[in-house]
mmCIF file of C-alpha atoms and ligand atoms in Angstrom:
data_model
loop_
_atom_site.group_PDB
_atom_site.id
_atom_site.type_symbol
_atom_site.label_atom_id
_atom_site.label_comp_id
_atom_site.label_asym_id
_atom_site.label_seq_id
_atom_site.Cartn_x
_atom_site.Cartn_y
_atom_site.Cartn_z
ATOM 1 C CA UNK A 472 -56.768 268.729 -47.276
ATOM 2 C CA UNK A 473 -57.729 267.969 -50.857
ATOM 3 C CA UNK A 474 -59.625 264.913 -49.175
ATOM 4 C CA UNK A 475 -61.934 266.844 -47.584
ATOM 5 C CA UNK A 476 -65.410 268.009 -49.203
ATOM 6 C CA UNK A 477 -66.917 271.247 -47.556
ATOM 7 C CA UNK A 478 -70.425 271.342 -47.248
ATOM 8 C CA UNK A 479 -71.804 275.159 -47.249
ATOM 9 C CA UNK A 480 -74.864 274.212 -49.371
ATOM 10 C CA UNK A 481 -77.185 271.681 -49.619
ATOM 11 C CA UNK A 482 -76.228 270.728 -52.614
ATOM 12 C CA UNK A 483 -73.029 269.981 -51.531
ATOM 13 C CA UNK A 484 -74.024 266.789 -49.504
ATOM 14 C CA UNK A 485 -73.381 263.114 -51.422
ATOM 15 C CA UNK A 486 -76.403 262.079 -53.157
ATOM 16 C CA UNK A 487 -75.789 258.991 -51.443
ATOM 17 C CA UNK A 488 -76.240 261.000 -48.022
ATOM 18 C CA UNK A 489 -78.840 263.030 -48.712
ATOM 19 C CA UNK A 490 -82.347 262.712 -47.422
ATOM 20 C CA UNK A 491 -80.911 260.393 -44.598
ATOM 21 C CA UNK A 492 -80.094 261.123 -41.297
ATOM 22 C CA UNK A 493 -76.224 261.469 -42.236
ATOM 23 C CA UNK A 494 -77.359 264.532 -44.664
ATOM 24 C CA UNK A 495 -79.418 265.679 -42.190
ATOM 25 C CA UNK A 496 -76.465 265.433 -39.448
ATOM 26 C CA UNK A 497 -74.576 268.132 -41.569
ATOM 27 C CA UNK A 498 -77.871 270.533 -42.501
ATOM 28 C CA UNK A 499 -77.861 270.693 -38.783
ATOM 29 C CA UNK A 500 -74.359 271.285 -38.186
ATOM 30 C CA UNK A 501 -73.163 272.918 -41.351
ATOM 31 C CA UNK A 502 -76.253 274.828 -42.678
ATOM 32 C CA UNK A 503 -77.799 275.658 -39.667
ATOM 33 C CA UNK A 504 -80.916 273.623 -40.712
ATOM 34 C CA UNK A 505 -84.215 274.529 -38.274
ATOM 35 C CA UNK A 506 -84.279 272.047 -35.245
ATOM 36 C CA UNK A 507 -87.101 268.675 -36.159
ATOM 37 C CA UNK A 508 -88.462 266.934 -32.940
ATOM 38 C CA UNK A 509 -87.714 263.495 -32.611
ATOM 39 C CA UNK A 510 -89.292 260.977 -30.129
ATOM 40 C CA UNK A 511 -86.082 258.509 -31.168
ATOM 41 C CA UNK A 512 -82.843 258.327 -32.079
ATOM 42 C CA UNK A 513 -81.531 258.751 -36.194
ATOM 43 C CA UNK A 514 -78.377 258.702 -35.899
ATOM 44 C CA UNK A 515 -74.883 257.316 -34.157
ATOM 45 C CA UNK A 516 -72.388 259.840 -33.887
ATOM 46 C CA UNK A 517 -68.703 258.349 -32.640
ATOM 47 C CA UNK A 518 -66.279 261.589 -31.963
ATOM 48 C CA UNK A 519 -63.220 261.926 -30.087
ATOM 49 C CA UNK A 520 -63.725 263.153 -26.424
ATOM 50 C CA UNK A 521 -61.730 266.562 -27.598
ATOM 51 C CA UNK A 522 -63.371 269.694 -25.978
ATOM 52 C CA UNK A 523 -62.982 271.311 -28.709
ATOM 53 C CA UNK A 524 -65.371 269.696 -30.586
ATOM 54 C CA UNK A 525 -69.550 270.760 -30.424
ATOM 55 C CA UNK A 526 -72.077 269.542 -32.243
ATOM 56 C CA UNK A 527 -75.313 271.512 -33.163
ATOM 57 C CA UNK A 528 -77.791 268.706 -33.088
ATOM 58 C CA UNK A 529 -81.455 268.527 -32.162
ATOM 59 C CA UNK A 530 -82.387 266.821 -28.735
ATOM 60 C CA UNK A 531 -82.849 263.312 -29.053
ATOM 61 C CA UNK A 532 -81.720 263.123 -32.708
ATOM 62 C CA UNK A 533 -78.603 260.957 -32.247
ATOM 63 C CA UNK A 534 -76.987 258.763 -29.786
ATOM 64 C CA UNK A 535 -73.352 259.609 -29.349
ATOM 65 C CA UNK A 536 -70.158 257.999 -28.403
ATOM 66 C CA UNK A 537 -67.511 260.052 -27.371
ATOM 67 C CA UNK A 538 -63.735 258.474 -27.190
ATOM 68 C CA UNK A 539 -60.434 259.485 -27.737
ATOM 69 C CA UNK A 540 -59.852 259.543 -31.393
ATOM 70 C CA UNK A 541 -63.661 258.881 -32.330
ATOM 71 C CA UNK A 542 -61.803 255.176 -31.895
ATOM 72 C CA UNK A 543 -64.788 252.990 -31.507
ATOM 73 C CA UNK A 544 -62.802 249.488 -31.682
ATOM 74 C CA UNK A 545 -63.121 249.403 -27.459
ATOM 75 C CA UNK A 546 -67.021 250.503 -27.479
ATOM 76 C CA UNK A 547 -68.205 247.781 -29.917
ATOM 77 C CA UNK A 548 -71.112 247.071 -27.275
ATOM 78 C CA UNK A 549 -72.375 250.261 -27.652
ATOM 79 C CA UNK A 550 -72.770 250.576 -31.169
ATOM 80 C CA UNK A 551 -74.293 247.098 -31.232
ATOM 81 C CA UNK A 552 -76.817 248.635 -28.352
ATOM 82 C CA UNK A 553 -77.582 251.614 -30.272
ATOM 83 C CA UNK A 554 -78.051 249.285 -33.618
ATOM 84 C CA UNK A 555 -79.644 246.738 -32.215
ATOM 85 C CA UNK A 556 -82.344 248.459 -29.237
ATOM 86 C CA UNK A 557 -81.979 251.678 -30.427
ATOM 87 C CA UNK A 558 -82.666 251.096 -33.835
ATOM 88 C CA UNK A 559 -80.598 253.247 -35.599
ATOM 89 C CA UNK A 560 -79.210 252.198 -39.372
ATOM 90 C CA UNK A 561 -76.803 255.341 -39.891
ATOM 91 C CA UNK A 562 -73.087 255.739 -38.206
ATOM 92 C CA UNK A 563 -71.532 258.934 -39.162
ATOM 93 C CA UNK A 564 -67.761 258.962 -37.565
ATOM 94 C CA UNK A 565 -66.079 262.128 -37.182
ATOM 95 C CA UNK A 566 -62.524 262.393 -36.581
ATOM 96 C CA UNK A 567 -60.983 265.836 -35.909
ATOM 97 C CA UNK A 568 -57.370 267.472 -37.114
ATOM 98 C CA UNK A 569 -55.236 268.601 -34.655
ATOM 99 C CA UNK A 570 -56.261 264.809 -32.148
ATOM 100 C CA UNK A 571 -54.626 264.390 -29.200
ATOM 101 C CA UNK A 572 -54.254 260.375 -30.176
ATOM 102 C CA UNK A 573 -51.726 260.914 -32.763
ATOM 103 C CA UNK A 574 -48.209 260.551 -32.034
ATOM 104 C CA UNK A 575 -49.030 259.731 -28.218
ATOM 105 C CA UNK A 576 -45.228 258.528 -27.844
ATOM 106 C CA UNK A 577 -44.398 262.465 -28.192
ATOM 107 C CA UNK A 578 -46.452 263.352 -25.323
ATOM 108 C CA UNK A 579 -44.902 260.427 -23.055
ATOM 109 C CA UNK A 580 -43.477 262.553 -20.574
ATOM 110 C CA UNK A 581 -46.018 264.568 -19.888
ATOM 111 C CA UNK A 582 -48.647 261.838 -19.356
ATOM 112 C CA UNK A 583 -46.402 260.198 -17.089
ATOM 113 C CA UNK A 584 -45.604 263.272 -15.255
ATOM 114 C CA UNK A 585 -49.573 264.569 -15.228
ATOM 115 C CA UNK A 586 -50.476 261.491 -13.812
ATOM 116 C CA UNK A 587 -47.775 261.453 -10.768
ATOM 117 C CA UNK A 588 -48.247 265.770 -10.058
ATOM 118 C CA UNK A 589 -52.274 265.896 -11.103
ATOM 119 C CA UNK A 590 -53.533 262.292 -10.025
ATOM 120 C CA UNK A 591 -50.820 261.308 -7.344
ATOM 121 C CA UNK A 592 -49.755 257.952 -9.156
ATOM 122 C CA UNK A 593 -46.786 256.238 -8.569
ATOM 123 C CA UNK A 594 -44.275 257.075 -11.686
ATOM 124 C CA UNK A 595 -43.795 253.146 -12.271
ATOM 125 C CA UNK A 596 -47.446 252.920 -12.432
ATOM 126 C CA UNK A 597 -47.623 255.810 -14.577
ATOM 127 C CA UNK A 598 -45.303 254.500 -17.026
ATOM 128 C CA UNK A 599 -46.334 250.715 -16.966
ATOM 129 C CA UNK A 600 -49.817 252.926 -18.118
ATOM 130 C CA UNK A 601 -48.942 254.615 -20.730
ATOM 131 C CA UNK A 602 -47.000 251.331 -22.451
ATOM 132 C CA UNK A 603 -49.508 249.665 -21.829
ATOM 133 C CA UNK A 604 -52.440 251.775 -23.748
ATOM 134 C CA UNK A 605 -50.950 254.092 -25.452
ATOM 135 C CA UNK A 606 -50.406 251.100 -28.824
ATOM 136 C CA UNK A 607 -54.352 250.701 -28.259
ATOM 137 C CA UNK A 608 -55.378 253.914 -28.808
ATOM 138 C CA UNK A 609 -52.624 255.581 -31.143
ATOM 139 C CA UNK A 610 -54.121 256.908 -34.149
ATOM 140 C CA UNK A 611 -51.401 257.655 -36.226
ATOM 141 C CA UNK A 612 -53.070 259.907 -39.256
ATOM 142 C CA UNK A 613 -56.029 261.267 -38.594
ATOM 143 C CA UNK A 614 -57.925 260.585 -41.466
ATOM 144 C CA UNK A 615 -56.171 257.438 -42.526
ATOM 145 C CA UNK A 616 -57.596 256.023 -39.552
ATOM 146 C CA UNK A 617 -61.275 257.351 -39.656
ATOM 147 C CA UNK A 618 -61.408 255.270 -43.307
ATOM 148 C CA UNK A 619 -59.766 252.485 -42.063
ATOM 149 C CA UNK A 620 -62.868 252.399 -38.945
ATOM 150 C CA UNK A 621 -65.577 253.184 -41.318
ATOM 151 C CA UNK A 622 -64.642 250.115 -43.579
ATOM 152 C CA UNK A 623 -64.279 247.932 -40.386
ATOM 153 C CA UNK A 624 -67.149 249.172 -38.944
ATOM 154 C CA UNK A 625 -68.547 248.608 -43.069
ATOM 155 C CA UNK A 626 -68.007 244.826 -42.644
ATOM 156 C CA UNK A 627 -69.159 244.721 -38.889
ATOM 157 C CA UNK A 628 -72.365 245.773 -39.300
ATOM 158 C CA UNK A 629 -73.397 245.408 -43.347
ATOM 159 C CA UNK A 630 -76.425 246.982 -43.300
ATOM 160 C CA UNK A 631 -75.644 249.840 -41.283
ATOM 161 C CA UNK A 632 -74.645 253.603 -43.509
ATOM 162 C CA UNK A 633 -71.169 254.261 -42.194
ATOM 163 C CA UNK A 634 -70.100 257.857 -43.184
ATOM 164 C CA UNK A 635 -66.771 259.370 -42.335
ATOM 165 C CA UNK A 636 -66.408 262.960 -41.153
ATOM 166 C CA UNK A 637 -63.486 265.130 -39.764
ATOM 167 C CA UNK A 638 -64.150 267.990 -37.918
ATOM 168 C CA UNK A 639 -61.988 271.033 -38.281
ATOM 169 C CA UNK A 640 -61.507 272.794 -35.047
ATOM 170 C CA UNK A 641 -60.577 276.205 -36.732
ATOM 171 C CA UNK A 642 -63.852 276.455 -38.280
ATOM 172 C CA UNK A 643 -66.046 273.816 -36.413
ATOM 173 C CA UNK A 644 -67.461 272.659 -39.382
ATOM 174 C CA UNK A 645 -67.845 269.145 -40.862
ATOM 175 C CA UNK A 646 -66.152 267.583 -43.741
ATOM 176 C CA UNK A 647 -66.943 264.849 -45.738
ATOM 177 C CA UNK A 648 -63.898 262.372 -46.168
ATOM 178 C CA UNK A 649 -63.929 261.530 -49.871
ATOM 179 C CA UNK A 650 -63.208 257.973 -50.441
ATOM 180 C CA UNK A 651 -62.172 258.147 -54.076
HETATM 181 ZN ZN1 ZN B 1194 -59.136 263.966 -30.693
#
């Protein structure tokens, strides 16, 4: 946890963040920062799809992608779409403890066995599934893996501001990733 900076004041935000739509991302969140109006987007947010997991964001301030993981690797198109028509030079990528996309091979079973009871799959199906994607969208460590994205995502698009986040669902607050 010692690689996580809390952000309860303003002062608290990377000089490197502030004034720019990533510091402004955790005002919002973290500091309960008065709602702007925007007429366009600031910001892309990529999250993991976990319901535990709300934002407190103004409408229209950010375009978010939502995955399993806050993996963005498969939705490349839509972070070039938001870049490129949508105009938006800051990615802030929050990861979250506690993800449902690390150690998928422990949850095997029950994936296989949800699938055939909840969705009415065939169990070969099921299986051939889950061997099939899980290896794509395994995680492994949390934040290990929201560094290793940022720095892809870093070299992907080089002007772009990629900052990485993780989200603690006990608290619902934001946390900076230090990168020291
Ligand atoms: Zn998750």
């Amino acid at each position: 946890m010692n690689r996580l900076v809390s952000i309860s004041t303003e002062q608290d935000i990377l000089p490197e963040y502030r004034n720019t739509p990533i510091g402004l991302l955790l005002e919002y969140h973290n500091l309960n920062r008065q709602f702007a109006e925007y007429d366009s987007a600031e910001l892309l947010i990529g999250m993991c799809m976990d319901n535990r997991k709300q934002l407190r964001i103004p409408a229209k301030f950010a375009f978010v992608i939502r995955a399993g993981g806050a993996n963005l690797r498969y939705s490349e198109f839509q972070v070039s779409y938001a870049v490129a028509v949508g105009k938006v030079k800051h990615i802030a990528l929050i990861g979250h403890n506690n993800c449902g996309m690390v150690n998928l091979i422990e949850r095997k079973e029950i994936f296989i066995q949800g699938l055939v009871e909840t969705a009415g799959w065939e169990r070969e199906f099921a299986e051939q599934h889950f061997t099939h994607f899980a290896p794509m969208f395994e995680i492994g460590n949390e934040t290990d893996f929201i560094l290793n994205e940022t720095k892809r995502l870093r070299i992907r698009y080089p002007k772009i501001k990629v900052a990485p986040f993780k989200y603690l669902v006990e608290d619902n607050k934001l946390y900076l990733i230090s990168e020291d």
